[in-house]
Coordinates of C-alpha atoms and ligand atoms in Angstrom, one line a residue:
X1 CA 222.0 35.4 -52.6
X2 CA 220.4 38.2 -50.4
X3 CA 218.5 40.5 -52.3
X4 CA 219.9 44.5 -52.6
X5 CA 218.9 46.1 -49.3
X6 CA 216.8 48.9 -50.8
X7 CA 213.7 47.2 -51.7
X8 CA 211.8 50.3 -53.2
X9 CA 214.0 50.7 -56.3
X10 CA 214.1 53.9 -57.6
X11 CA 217.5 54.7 -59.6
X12 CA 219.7 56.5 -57.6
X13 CA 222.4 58.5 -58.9
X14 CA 225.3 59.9 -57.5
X15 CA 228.6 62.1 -58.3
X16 CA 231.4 64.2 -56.7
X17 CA 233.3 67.1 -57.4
X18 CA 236.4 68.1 -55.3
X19 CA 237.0 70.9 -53.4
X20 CA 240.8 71.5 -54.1
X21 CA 240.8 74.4 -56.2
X22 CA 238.4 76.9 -58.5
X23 CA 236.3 75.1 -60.6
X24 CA 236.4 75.3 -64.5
X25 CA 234.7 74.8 -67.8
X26 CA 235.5 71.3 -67.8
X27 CA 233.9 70.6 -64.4
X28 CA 230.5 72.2 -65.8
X29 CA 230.3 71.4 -69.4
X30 CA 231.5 67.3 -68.2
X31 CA 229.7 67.4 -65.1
X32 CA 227.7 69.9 -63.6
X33 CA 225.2 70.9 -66.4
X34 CA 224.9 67.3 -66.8
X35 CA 224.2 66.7 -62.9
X36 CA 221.3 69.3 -63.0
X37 CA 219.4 68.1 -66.4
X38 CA 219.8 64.7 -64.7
X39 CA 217.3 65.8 -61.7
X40 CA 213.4 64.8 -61.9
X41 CA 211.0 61.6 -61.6
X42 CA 212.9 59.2 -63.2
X43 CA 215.9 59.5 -60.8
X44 CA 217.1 59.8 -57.0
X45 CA 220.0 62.1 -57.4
X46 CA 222.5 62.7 -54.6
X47 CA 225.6 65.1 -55.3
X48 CA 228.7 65.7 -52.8
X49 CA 231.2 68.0 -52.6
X50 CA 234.2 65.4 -51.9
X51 CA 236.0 67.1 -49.1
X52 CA 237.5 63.9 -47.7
X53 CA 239.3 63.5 -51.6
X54 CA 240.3 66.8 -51.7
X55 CA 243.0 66.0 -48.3
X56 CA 244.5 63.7 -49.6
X57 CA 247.0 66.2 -51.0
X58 CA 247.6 68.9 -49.1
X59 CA 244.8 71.8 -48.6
X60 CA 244.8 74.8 -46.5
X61 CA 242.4 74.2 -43.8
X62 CA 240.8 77.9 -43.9
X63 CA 241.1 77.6 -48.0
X64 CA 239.1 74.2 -48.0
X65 CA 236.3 75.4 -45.9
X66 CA 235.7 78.4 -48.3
X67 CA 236.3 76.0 -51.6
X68 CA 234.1 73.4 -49.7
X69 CA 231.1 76.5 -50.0
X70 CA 232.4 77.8 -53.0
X71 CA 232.1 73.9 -55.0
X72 CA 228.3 73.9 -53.0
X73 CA 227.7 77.4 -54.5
X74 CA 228.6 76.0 -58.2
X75 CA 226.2 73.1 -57.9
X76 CA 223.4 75.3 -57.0
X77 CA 224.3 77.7 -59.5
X78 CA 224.8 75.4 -62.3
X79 CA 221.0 74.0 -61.2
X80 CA 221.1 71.3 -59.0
X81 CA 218.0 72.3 -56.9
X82 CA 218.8 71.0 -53.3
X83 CA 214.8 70.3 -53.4
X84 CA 215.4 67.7 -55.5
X85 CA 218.2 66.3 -55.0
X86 CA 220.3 65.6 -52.3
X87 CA 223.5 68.5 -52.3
X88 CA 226.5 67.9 -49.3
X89 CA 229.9 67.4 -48.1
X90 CA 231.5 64.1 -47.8
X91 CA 232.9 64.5 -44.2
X92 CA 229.8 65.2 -42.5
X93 CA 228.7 61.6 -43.4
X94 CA 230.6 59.6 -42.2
X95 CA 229.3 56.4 -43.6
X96 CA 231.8 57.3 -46.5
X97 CA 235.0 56.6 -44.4
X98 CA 233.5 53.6 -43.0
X99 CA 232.5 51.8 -46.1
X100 CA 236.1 53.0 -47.5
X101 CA 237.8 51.2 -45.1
X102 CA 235.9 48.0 -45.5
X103 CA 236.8 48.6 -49.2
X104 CA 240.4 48.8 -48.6
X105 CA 239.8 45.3 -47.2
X106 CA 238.6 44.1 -50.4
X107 CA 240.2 46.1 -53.4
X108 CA 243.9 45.0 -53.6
X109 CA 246.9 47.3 -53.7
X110 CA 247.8 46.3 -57.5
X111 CA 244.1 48.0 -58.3
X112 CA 245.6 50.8 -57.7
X113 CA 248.8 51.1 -58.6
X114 CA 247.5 50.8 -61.8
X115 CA 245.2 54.4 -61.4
X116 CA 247.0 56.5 -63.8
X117 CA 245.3 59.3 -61.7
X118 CA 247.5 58.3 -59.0
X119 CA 250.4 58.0 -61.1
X120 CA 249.9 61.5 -62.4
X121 CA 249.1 63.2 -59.1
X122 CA 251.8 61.2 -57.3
X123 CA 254.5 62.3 -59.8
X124 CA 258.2 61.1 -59.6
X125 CA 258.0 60.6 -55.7
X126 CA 255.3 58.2 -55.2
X127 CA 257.1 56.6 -51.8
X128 CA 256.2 60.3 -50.6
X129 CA 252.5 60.3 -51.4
X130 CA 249.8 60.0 -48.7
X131 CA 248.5 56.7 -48.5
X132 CA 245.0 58.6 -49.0
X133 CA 245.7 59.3 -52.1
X134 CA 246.7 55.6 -53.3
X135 CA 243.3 54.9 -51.6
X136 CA 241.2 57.3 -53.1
X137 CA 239.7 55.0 -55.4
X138 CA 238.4 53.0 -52.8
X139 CA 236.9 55.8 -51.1
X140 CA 235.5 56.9 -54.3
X141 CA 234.0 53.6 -54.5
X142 CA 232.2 54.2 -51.2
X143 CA 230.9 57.2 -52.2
X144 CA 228.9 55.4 -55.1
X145 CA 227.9 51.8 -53.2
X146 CA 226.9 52.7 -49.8
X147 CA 223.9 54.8 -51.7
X148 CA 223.3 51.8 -54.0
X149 CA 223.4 54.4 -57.0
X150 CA 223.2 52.6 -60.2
X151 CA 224.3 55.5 -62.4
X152 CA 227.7 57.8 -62.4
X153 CA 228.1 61.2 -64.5
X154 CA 231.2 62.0 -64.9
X155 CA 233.7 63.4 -67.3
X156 CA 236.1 61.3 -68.9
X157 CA 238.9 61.3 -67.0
X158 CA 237.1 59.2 -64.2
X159 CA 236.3 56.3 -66.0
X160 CA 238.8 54.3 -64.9
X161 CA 238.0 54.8 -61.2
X162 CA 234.4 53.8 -62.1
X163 CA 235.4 51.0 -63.6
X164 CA 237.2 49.8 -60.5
X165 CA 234.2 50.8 -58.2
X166 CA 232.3 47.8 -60.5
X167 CA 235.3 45.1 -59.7
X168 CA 235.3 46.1 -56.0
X169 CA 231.2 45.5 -56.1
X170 CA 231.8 42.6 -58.0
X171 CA 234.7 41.2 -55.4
X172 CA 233.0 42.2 -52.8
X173 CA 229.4 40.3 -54.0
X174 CA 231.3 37.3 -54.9
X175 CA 233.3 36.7 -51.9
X176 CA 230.4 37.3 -49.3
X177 CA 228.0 35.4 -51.9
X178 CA 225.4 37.9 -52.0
X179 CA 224.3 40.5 -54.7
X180 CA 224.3 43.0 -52.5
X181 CA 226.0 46.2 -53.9
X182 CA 225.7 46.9 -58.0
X183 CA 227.4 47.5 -61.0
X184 CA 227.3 51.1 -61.3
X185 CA 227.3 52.1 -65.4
X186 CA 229.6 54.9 -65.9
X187 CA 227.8 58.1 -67.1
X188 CA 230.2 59.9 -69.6
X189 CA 227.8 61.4 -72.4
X190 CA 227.7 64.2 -74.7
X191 CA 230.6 66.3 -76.8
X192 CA 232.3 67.6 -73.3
X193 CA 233.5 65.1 -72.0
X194 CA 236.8 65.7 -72.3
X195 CA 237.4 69.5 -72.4
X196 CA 241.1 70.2 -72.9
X197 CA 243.4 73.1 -71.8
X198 CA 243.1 76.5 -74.1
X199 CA 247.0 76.7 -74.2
X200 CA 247.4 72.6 -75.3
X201 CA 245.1 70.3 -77.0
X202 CA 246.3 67.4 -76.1
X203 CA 245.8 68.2 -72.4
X204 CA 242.9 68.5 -69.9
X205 CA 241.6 71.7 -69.0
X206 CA 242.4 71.7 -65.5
X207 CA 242.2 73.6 -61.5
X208 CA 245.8 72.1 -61.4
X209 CA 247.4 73.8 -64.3
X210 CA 249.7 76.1 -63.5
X211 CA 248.5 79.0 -66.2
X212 CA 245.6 80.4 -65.5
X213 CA 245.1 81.3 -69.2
X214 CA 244.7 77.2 -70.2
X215 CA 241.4 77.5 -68.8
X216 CA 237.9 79.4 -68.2
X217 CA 237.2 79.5 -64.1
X218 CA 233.9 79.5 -62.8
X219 CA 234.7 82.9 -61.1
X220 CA 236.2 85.0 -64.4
X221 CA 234.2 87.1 -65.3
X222 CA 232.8 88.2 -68.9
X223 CA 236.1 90.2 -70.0
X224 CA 238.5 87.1 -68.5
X225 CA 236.4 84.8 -70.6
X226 CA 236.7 86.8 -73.9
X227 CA 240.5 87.2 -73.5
X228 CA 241.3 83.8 -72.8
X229 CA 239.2 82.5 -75.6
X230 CA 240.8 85.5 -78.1
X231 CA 244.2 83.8 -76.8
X232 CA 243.3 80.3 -76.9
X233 CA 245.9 78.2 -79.3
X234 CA 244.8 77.5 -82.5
X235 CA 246.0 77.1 -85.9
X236 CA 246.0 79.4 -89.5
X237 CA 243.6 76.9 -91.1
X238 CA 239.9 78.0 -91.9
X239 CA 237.0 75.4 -90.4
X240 CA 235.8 72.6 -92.3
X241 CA 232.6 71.7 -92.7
X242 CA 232.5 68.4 -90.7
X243 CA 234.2 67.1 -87.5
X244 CA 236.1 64.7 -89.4
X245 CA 238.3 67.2 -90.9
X246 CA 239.3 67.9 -87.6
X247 CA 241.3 64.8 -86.2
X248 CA 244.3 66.0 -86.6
X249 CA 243.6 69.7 -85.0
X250 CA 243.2 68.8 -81.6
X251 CA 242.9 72.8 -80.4
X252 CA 240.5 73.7 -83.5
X253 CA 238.2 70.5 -81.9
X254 CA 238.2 71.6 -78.8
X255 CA 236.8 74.8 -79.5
X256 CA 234.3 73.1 -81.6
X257 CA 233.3 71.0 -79.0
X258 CA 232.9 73.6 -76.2
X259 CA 230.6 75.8 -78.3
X260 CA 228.7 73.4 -79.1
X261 CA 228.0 71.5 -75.7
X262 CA 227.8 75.3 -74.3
X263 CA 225.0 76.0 -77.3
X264 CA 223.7 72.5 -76.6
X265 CA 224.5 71.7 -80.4
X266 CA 226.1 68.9 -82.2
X267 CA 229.9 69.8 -83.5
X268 CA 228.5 69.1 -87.1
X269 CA 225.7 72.3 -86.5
X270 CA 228.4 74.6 -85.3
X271 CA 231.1 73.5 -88.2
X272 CA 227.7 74.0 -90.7
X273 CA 227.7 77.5 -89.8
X274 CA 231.2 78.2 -89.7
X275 CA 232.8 76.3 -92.6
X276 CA 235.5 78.4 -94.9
X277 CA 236.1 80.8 -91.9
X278 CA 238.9 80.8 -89.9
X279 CA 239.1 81.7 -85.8
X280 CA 239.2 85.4 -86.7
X281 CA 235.4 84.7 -87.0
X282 CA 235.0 81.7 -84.6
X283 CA 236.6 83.2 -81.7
X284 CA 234.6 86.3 -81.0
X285 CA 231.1 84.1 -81.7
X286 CA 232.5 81.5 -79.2
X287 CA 233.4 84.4 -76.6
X288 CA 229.8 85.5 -76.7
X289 CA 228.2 81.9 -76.6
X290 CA 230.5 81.9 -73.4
X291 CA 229.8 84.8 -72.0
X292 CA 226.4 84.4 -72.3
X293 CA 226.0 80.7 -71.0
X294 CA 228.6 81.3 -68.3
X295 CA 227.7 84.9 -66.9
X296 CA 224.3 84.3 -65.0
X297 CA 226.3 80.9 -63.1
X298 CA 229.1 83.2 -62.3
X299 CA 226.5 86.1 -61.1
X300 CA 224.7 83.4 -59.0
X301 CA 227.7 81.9 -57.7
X302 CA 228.7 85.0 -56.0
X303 CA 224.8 85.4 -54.7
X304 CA 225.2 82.1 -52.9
X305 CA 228.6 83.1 -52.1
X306 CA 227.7 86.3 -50.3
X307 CA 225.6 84.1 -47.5
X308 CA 227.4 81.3 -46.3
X309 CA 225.5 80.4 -43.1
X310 CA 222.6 79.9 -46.2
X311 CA 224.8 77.0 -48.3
X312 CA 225.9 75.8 -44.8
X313 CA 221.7 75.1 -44.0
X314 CA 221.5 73.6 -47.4
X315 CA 224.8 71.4 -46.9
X316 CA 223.5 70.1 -43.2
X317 CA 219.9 69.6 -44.0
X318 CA 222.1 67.2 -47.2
X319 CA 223.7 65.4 -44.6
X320 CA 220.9 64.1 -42.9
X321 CA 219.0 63.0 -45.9
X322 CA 222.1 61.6 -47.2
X323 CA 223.0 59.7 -44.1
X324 CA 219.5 58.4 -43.7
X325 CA 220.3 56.6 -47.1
X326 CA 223.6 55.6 -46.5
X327 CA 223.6 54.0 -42.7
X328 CA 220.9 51.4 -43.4
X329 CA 222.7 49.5 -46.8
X330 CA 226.6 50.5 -44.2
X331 CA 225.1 48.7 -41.8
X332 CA 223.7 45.7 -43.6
X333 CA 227.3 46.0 -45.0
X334 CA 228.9 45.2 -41.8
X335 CA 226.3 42.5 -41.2
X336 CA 227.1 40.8 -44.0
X337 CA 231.4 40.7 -43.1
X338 CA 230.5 39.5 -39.8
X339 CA 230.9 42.5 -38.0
X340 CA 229.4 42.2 -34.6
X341 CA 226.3 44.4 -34.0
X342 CA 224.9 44.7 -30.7
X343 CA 224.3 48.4 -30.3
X344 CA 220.7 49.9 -31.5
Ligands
LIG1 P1 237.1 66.2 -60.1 O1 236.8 67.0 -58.9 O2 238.5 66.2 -60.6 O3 236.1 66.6 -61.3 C1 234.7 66.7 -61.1 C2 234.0 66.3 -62.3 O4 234.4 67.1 -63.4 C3 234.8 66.3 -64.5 N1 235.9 67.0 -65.2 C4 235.9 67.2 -66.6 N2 235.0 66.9 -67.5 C5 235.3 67.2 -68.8 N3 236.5 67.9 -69.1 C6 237.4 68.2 -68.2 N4 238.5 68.9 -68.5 C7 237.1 67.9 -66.8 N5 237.8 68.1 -65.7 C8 237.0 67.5 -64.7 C9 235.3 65.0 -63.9 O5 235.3 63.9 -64.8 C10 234.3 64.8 -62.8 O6 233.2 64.2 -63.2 N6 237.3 61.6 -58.2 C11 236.4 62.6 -58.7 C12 235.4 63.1 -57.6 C13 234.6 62.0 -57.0 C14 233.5 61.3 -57.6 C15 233.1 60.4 -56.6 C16 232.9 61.4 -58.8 C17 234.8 61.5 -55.7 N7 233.9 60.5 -55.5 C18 232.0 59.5 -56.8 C19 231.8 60.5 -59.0 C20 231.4 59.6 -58.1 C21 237.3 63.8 -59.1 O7 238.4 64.0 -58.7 O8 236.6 64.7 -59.9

């Protein structure tokens, strides 16, 4: 067994966020926040704005440069310092397409049929999809193994994904006989990982949704955020005391939860406070915890987003300390399938 190529270990961490629409509540409150209050001693941590994903449905090219910024701007704003941690776009490293394809090599087309992501995304008319996108997770998987990272925030929803990253490093370490890539743990922590749409609470909040009102956007402002909240589905009932008087009020919960991971409280503190009333009371004291927690991200957003050529130095200078990282383990990679090398 060759030993991992990094010999000074120093957790490394790594997640993604596309570019293929506005970014919402659920991409902050399950990711974001969590990406910057992950930064410090203990950990390496490299975050990427997954440009390459976002194509593999269609994108506008002059709308995916300005989402590519925009997703950059909402890291930054949401705290990941590009002084400590590594911040850029998946397409100017291009390790990630090469280590995808030598994963397609190795994952195996059942993997992912299986993705209910691609199921869902590729709808009734899967014959029609882009092969990209029944290869995302491979790429995904590149993303994660050619820096070695160890550790994967992430909302819910992309469990299963990082669970196939772990059988493609376990494939790919069993078939070349080396421990050479390893099994990432999934990071999907805390009372948000799962924020669900405003209008249905038995769906995700999403950028794909087609009503605007099911979710909160990065970019709405203070009055947007009220209103939605005032007009979030609920029910007559007033609040119990505990969560577990919630399991079968999947809108009430939701609401719950999103207070309290914005108020970084547990669901039972919030419910304490708010037990006997009913959303008459809750909604206007959620609004405000919203408005409060979201308005100075939204305000620096559209800082970052007023100089471009600024995010664009951040994004390159990134790249290079990303791609420093990545080409050494890509190219031990290669040397490992047998690839000839013969250029220095
Ligand atoms: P994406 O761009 O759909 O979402 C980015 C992150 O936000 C989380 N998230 C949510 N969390 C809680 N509640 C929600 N409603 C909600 N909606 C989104 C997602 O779980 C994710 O953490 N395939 C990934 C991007 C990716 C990636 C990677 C992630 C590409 N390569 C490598 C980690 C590591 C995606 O489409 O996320």
């Amino acid at each position: 067994m060759s030993e991992p190529t990094n010999s000074t270990f120093r957790p490394r961490i790594f997640s993604g966020i596309q570019p293929s629409g506005g970014l919402t509540l659920g991409n902050y409150l399950g990711a974001l926040k969590r990406f910057a209050a992950l930064q410090g001693d203990q950990a390496e941590t490299v975050y990427c704005v997954v440009d390459l994903h976002a194509i593999t449905v269609w994108q506008d090219p002059q709308v995916l440069l300005s989402r590519t910024r925009e997703a950059a701007a909402a890291f930054m704003a949401s705290g990941v310092d590009p002084a400590q941690s590594i911040l850029f776009n998946q397409s100017q490293v291009s390790a990630h397409a090469e280590m995808a394809w030598l994963f397609n090599t190795v994952a195996r087309v059942g993997w992912m049929y299986r993705m209910t992501q691609f199921k869902d995304k590729a709808g009734k008319n899967s014959e029609n999809a882009s092969l990209g996108l029944l290869a995302y997770p491979a790429l995904m998987a590149a993303d994660i193994l050619t820096y070695q990272a160890t550790a994967v925030p992430v909302g819910e929803d992309q469990k299963q994904h990082l669970e196939l990253t772990r059988d493609i490093a376990a494939k790919f370490n069993h078939d070349y006989g080396v421990n050479h890539f390893p099994i990432t743990e999934p990071l999907i922590e805390g009372v948000a990982t799962r924020v669900m749409s405003l209008r249905d609470g038995s769906k995700k909040m999403s950028k794909s949704d087609p009503s605007d009102a099911s979710r909160i956007n990065l970019t709405d402002d203070a009055d947007t955020i009220a209103q939605k909240i005032r007009k979030a589905r609920t029910d007559a009932d007033p609040l119990p005391g505990q969560m577990d008087g919630l399991k079968d009020r999947p809108e009430a919960r939701n609401l719950v939860n999103i207070y309290a991971a914005l108020a970084d409280e547990t669901p039972d503190q919030v419910l304490g406070r708010f037990e006997g009333q009913g959303f008459g009371a809750f909604k206007p004291a959620l609004a405000e915890v919203a408005v409060e927690a979201m308005a100075p991200i939204t305000r620096k957003m559209s800082e970052y987003m007023a100089d471009p050529a600024q995010i664009d130095a951040v994004l390159a200078d990134g790249a290079e300390r990303a791609d420093a990282i990545a080409r050494p383990i890509l190219d031990r990679t290669k040397e490992i399938m047998g690839l000839l090398r013969t250029r220095r």
